[in-house]
PDB file of C-alpha atoms in Angstrom:
ATOM      1  CA  MET A1449    -109.228 -76.450 168.844  1.00 86.00           C
ATOM      2  CA  LYS A1450    -106.122 -77.797 167.144  1.00 89.00           C
ATOM      3  CA  TYR A1451    -102.571 -76.887 168.096  1.00 93.00           C
ATOM      4  CA  ILE A1452    -100.106 -76.967 165.204  1.00 91.00           C
ATOM      5  CA  CYS A1453     -96.346 -77.391 165.359  1.00 89.00           C
ATOM      6  CA  ASP A1454     -94.625 -74.575 163.455  1.00 84.00           C
ATOM      7  CA  ARG A1455     -91.703 -76.777 162.470  1.00 82.00           C
ATOM      8  CA  CYS A1456     -93.308 -79.964 161.115  1.00 84.00           C
ATOM      9  CA  LEU A1457     -97.006 -78.969 160.791  1.00 85.00           C
ATOM     10  CA  HIS A1458     -98.297 -81.866 162.884  1.00 88.00           C
ATOM     11  CA  TYR A1459    -101.392 -80.979 164.865  1.00 90.00           C
ATOM     12  CA  PHE A1460    -102.473 -81.909 168.371  1.00 93.00           C
ATOM     13  CA  HIS A1461    -105.686 -81.562 170.341  1.00 93.00           C
ATOM     14  CA  SER A1462    -104.100 -80.082 173.454  1.00 94.00           C
ATOM     15  CA  ASP A1463    -101.382 -77.602 174.229  1.00 94.00           C
ATOM     16  CA  ASP A1464     -99.691 -80.078 176.585  1.00 95.00           C
ATOM     17  CA  LYS A1465     -99.207 -82.602 173.790  1.00 94.00           C
ATOM     18  CA  LEU A1466     -97.856 -79.900 171.514  1.00 93.00           C
ATOM     19  CA  GLN A1467     -95.349 -78.751 174.129  1.00 93.00           C
ATOM     20  CA  SER A1468     -94.096 -82.301 174.730  1.00 93.00           C
ATOM     21  CA  HIS A1469     -93.805 -82.777 170.961  1.00 91.00           C
ATOM     22  CA  MET A1470     -91.834 -79.547 170.567  1.00 89.00           C
ATOM     23  CA  VAL A1471     -89.062 -80.867 172.830  1.00 88.00           C
ATOM     24  CA  ASP A1472     -88.384 -83.750 170.432  1.00 86.00           C
ATOM     25  CA  CYS A1473     -89.172 -81.838 167.268  1.00 85.00           C
ATOM     26  CA  ARG A1474     -86.546 -79.177 167.974  1.00 81.00           C
ATOM     27  CA  GLU A1475     -83.854 -81.821 168.384  1.00 81.00           C
ATOM     28  CA  MET A1476     -84.802 -84.200 165.581  1.00 81.00           C
ATOM     29  CA  ASN A1477     -86.291 -81.975 162.908  1.00 73.00           C
ATOM     30  CA  ASP A1478     -83.580 -79.975 161.166  1.00 71.00           C
ATOM     31  CA  CYS A1479     -85.852 -77.947 158.946  1.00 67.00           C
ATOM     32  CA  ALA A1480     -85.018 -74.297 158.536  1.00 67.00           C
ATOM     33  CA  ILE A1481     -87.658 -71.628 158.209  1.00 69.00           C
ATOM     34  CA  LEU A1482     -86.555 -69.150 155.569  1.00 75.00           C
ATOM     35  CA  LEU A1483     -88.728 -66.184 154.705  1.00 78.00           C
ATOM     36  CA  PRO A1484     -88.037 -63.745 151.876  1.00 80.00           C
ATOM     37  CA  ARG A1485     -86.629 -60.340 152.681  1.00 85.00           C
ATOM     38  CA  ASP A1486     -89.068 -57.450 152.846  1.00 83.00           C
ATOM     39  CA  ASP A1487     -88.097 -56.262 149.358  1.00 84.00           C
ATOM     40  CA  LYS A1488     -88.691 -59.709 147.774  1.00 84.00           C
ATOM     41  CA  TRP A1489     -92.457 -60.092 148.296  1.00 82.00           C
ATOM     42  CA  LEU A1490     -94.717 -60.368 145.244  1.00 82.00           C
ATOM     43  CA  THR A1491     -97.861 -58.273 145.151  1.00 83.00           C
ATOM     44  CA  PHE A1492    -100.663 -57.864 142.663  1.00 83.00           C
ATOM     45  CA  GLU A1493    -101.294 -54.205 141.921  1.00 84.00           C
ATOM     46  CA  ASN A1494    -103.025 -54.090 138.519  1.00 84.00           C
ATOM     47  CA  TYR A1495    -106.551 -54.761 139.711  1.00 81.00           C
ATOM     48  CA  TYR A1496    -107.998 -53.345 136.504  1.00 80.00           C
ATOM     49  CA  ASN A1497    -106.404 -56.307 134.649  1.00 79.00           C
ATOM     50  CA  LYS A1498    -108.374 -58.882 136.611  1.00 79.00           C
ATOM     51  CA  GLU A1499    -110.641 -61.066 134.527  1.00 77.00           C
ATOM     52  CA  ARG A1500    -114.301 -60.408 135.120  1.00 77.00           C
ATOM     53  CA  LEU A1501    -116.715 -63.257 135.596  1.00 74.00           C
ATOM     54  CA  PRO A1502    -118.060 -64.423 132.227  1.00 75.00           C
ATOM     55  CA  PHE A1503    -121.636 -64.782 133.540  1.00 77.00           C
ATOM     56  CA  VAL A1504    -123.938 -64.137 136.471  1.00 80.00           C
ATOM     57  CA  VAL A1505    -126.903 -66.286 137.471  1.00 82.00           C
ATOM     58  CA  TYR A1506    -129.929 -64.897 139.301  1.00 83.00           C
ATOM     59  CA  ALA A1507    -132.486 -67.490 140.344  1.00 78.00           C
ATOM     60  CA  ASP A1508    -135.710 -67.389 142.309  1.00 71.00           C
ATOM     61  CA  LEU A1509    -136.391 -71.028 143.047  1.00 66.00           C
ATOM     62  CA  GLU A1510    -139.653 -70.347 144.855  1.00 63.00           C
ATOM     63  CA  CYS A1511    -141.285 -69.262 141.616  1.00 60.00           C
ATOM     64  CA  ILE A1512    -141.810 -72.898 140.586  1.00 61.00           C
ATOM     65  CA  LEU A1513    -143.893 -73.839 143.636  1.00 60.00           C
ATOM     66  CA  ALA A1514    -147.458 -74.817 142.831  1.00 63.00           C
ATOM     67  CA  LYS A1515    -150.279 -74.508 145.363  1.00 61.00           C
ATOM     68  CA  THR A1516    -152.109 -77.642 146.387  1.00 64.00           C
ATOM     69  CA  ASP A1517    -155.443 -78.143 148.047  1.00 66.00           C
ATOM     70  CA  LYS A1518    -155.318 -81.923 148.373  1.00 66.00           C
ATOM     71  CA  GLU A1519    -153.895 -81.929 151.911  1.00 62.00           C
ATOM     72  CA  LYS A1520    -154.678 -79.481 154.672  1.00 64.00           C
ATOM     73  CA  ASN A1521    -151.089 -79.313 156.004  1.00 67.00           C
ATOM     74  CA  LEU A1522    -149.445 -79.003 152.576  1.00 62.00           C
ATOM     75  CA  TYR A1523    -149.444 -75.487 151.120  1.00 60.00           C
ATOM     76  CA  GLN A1524    -147.178 -75.852 148.084  1.00 61.00           C
ATOM     77  CA  HIS A1525    -145.872 -78.605 145.842  1.00 57.00           C
ATOM     78  CA  HIS A1526    -142.339 -78.497 144.422  1.00 58.00           C
ATOM     79  CA  LYS A1527    -142.251 -79.220 140.689  1.00 60.00           C
TER      80      LYS A1527
END
């Protein structure tokens, strides 16, 4: 499991290392976390305007297996 610092996005493999990092990161890293107000979020609502996939592929790859009788332990040969 990885532990990630919320301020600088460095990751650590233990919670102890993250906590010791946070002491220095709070003092040295002057980044500010700014989130938009609740009325400023963008959302996508026109789902009927989404572009459909231009193609669909259906494949049955086992249909190209040929039976063999040369070896006793081999049932099919991939072509």
